[in-house]
CSV table of C-alpha atoms and ligand atoms in Angstrom, one decimal:
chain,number,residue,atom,x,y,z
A,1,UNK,CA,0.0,0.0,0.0
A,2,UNK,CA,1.2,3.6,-0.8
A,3,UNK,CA,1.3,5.6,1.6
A,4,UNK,CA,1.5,9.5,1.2
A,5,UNK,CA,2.5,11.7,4.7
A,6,UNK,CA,1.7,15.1,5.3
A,7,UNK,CA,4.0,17.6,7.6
A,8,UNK,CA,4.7,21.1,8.8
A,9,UNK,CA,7.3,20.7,11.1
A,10,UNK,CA,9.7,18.1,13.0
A,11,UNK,CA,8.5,15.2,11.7
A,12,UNK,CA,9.2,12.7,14.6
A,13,UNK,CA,6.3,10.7,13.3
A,14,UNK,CA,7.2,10.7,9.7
A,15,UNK,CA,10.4,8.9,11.2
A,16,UNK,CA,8.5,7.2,13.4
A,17,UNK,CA,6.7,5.7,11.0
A,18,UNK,CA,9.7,5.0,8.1
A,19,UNK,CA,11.6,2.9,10.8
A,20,UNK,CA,8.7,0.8,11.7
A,21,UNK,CA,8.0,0.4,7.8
A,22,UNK,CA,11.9,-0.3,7.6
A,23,UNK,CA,12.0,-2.6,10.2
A,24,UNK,CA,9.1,-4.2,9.6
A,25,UNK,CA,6.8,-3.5,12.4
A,26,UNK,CA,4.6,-1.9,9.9
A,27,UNK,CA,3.1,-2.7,5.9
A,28,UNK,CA,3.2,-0.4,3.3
A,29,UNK,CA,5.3,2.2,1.8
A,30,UNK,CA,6.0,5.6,2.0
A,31,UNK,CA,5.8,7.0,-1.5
A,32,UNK,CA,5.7,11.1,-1.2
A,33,UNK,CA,6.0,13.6,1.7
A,34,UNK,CA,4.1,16.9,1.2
A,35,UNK,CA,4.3,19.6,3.3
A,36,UNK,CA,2.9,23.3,3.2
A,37,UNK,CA,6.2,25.1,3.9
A,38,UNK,CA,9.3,24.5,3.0
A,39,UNK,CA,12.7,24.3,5.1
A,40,UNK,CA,10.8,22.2,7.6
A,41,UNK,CA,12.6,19.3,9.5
A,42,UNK,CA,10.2,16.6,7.6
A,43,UNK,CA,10.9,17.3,4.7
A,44,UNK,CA,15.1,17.4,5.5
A,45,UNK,CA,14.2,14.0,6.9
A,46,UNK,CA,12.1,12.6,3.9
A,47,UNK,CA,15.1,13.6,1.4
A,48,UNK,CA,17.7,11.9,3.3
A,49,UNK,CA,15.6,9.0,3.4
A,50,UNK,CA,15.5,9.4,-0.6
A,51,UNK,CA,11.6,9.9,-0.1
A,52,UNK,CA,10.3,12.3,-3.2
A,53,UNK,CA,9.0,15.4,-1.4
A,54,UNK,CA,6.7,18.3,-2.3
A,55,UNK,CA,5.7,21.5,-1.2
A,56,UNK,CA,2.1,23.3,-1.6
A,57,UNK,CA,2.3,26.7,0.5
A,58,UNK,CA,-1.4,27.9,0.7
A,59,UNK,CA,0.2,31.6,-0.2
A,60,UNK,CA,0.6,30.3,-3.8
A,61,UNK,CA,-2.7,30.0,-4.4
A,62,UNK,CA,-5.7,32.7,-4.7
A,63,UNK,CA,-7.9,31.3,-2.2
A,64,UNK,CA,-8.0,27.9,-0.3
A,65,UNK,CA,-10.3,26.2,-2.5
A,66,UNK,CA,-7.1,26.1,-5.5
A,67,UNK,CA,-4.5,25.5,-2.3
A,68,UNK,CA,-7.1,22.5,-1.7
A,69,UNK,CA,-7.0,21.3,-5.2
A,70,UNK,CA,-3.4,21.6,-5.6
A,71,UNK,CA,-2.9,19.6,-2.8
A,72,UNK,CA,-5.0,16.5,-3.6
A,73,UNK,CA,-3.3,16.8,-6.8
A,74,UNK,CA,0.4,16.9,-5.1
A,75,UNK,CA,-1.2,13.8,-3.3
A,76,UNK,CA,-2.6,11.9,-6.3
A,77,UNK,CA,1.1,12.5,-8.0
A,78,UNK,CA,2.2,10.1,-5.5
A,79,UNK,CA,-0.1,7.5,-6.4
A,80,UNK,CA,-1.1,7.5,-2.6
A,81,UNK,CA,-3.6,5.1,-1.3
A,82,UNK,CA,-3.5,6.0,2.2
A,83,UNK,CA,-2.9,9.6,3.2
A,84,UNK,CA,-1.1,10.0,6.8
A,85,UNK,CA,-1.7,13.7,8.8
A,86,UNK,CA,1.5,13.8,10.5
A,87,UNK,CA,1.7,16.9,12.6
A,88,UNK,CA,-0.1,18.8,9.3
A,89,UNK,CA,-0.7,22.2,10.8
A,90,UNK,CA,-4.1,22.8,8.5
A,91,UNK,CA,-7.2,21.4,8.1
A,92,UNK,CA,-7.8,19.6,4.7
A,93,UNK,CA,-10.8,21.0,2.4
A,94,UNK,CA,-13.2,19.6,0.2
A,95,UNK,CA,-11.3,18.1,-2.5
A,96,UNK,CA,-9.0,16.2,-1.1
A,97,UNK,CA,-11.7,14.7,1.2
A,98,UNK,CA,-13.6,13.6,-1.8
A,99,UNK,CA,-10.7,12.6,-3.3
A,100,UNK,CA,-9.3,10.5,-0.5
A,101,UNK,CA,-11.9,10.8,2.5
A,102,UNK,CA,-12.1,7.2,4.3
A,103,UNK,CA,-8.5,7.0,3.7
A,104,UNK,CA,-6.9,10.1,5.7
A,105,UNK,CA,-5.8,9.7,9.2
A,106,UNK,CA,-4.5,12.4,11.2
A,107,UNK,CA,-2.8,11.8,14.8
A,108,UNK,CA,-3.3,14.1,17.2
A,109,UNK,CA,-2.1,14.8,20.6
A,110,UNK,CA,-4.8,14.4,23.3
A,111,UNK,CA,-8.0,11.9,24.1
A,112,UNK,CA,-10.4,13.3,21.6
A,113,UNK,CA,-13.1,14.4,21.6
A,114,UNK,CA,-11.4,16.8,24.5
A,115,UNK,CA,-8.8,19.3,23.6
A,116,UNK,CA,-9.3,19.6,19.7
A,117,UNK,CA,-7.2,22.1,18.0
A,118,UNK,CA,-3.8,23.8,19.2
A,119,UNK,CA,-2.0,23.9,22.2
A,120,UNK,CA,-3.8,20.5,23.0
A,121,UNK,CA,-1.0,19.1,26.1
A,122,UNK,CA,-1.6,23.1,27.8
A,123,UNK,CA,-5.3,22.2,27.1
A,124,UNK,CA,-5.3,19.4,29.1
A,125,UNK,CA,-3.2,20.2,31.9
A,126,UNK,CA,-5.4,24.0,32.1
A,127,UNK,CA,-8.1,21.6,33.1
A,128,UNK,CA,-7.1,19.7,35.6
A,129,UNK,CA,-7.5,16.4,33.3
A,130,UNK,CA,-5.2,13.4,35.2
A,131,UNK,CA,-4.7,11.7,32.2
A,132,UNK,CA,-3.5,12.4,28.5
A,133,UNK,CA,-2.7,10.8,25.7
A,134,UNK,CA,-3.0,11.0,21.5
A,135,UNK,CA,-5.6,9.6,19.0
A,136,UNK,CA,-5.3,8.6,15.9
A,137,UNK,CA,-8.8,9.0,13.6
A,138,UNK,CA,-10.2,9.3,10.5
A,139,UNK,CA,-10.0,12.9,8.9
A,140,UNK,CA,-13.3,14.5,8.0
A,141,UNK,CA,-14.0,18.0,7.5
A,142,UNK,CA,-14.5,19.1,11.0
A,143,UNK,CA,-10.9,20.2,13.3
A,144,UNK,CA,-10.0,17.0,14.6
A,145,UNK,CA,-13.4,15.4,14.6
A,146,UNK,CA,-13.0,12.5,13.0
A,147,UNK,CA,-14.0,8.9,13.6
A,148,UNK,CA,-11.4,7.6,16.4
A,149,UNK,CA,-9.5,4.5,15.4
A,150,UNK,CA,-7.3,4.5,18.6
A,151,UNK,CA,-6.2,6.2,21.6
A,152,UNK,CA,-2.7,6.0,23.9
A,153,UNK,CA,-3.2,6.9,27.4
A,154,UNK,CA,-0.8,8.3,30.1
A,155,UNK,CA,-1.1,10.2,33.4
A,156,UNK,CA,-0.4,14.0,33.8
A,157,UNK,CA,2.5,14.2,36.5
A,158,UNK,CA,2.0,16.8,38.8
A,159,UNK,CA,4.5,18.6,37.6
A,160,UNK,CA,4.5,18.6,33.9
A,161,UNK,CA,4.5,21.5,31.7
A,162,UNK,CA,2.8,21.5,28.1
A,163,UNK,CA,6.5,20.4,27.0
A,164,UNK,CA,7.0,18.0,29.0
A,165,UNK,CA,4.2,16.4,28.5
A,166,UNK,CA,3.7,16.7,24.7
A,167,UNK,CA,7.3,14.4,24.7
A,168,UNK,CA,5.9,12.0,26.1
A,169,UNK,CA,2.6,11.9,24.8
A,170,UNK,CA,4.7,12.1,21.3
A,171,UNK,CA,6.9,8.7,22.6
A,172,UNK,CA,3.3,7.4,22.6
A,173,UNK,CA,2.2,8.4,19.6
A,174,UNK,CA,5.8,7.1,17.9
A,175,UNK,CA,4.4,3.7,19.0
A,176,UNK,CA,0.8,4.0,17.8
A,177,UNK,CA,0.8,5.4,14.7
A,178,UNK,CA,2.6,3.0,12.7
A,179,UNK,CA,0.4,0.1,14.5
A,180,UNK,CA,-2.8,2.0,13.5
A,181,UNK,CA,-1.0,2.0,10.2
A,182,UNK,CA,-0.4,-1.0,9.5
A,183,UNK,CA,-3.5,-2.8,10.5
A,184,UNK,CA,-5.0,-0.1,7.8
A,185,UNK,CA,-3.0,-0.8,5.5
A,186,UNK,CA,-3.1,-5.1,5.8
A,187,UNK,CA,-7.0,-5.0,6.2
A,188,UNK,CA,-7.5,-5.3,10.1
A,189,UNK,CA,-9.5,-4.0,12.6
A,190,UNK,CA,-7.6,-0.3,13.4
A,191,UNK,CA,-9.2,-0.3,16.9
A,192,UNK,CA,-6.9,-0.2,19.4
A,193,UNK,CA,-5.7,1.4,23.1
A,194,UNK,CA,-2.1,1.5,24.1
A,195,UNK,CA,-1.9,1.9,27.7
A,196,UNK,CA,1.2,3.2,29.2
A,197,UNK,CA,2.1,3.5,32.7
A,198,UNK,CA,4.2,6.5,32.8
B,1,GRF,C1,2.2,15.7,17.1
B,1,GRF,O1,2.2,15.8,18.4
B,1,GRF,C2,0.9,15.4,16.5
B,1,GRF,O2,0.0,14.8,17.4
B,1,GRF,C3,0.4,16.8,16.2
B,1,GRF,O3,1.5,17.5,15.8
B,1,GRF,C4,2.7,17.0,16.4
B,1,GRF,C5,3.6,16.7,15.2
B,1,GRF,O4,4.9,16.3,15.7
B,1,GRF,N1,-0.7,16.8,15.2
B,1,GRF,P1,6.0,15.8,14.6
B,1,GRF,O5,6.1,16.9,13.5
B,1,GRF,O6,5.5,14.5,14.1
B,1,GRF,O7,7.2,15.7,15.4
């Protein structure tokens, strides 16, 4: 299965992800990495992997429905069968939900539905939540809103900060994403919880 990932930034689960896939913890193939800003750490990553790359910056385009377009087509280029949200800081429009809806999954870094959106780790501990964790679901047209496939779970230390926290929520997520992945990608039931102790 070809698998296309999208990034903005560090890319600790595009890695995350190409090791599993290269050690075989995890089906499929990554065949394109498209990000919406160049000079980002993903992308660095993706070319020293020898992973083509591609870059559609919304400020290219007249309004968001072309930026949309262009980006299900940078998608489609690759071939891609499953699309992976991999710290992707926008949400996708129309036409590349109807082009690859059912088939997008984003990973995000709390227990939706609580703490959608930005800043999600400060989210959590603003509220007083005791636990925290990352989901991975299906990407629909809402932010973060999507069917859940699976959740990692981990306590909130009294004294974390939204750093601290969001590293090891991200360990976590390093760890579920490429299961969620490849029981996609292989035909299996994606449903899962990781539960982690610390
Ligand atoms: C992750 O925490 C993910 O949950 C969120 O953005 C972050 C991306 O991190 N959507 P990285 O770029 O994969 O390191």
């Amino acid at each position: 299965m070809r698998i296309a990932v999208l990034v903005s930034g560090r890319g600790s689960n595009l890695r995350a992800l190409a090791e599993a896939i290269g050690d075989h913890r995890c089906a499929g193939a990554i065949v394109g990495v498209v990000a919406d800003r160049p000079g980002c750490d993903a992308l660095a990553f993706a070319a020293k992997r020898g992973i083509p790359t591609s870059v559609v910056r919304p400020q290219d385009f007249d309004d968001r429905e072309r930026w949309d377009a262009a980006l299900a087509d940078a998608i489609a280029a690759f071939d891609a069968e499953w699309v992976v949200l991999a710290g992707f800081l926008r949400i996708v429009g129309p036409e590349v939900l109807a082009r690859f809806g059912g088939r997008i999954v984003n990973v995000h870094p709390a227990l939706l539905p609580s703490f959608p959106g930005l800043h999600a780790p400060r989210q959590a501990i603003d509220a007083g939540a005791t636990v925290a964790g990352c989901t991975v679901h299906l990407v629909d047209a809402g932010v973060d809103t999507g069917p859940i496939l699976a959740q990692g779970v981990l306590p909130i230390r009294s004294d974390d900060d939204e750093t601290t926290l969001h590293a090891r929520i991200q360990r976590l997520e390093h760890r579920l994403l490429p299961a969620v992945v490849d029981a996609l990608v292989t035909g299996r039931s994606p449903r899962m919880a990781l539960l982690m102790g610390d």
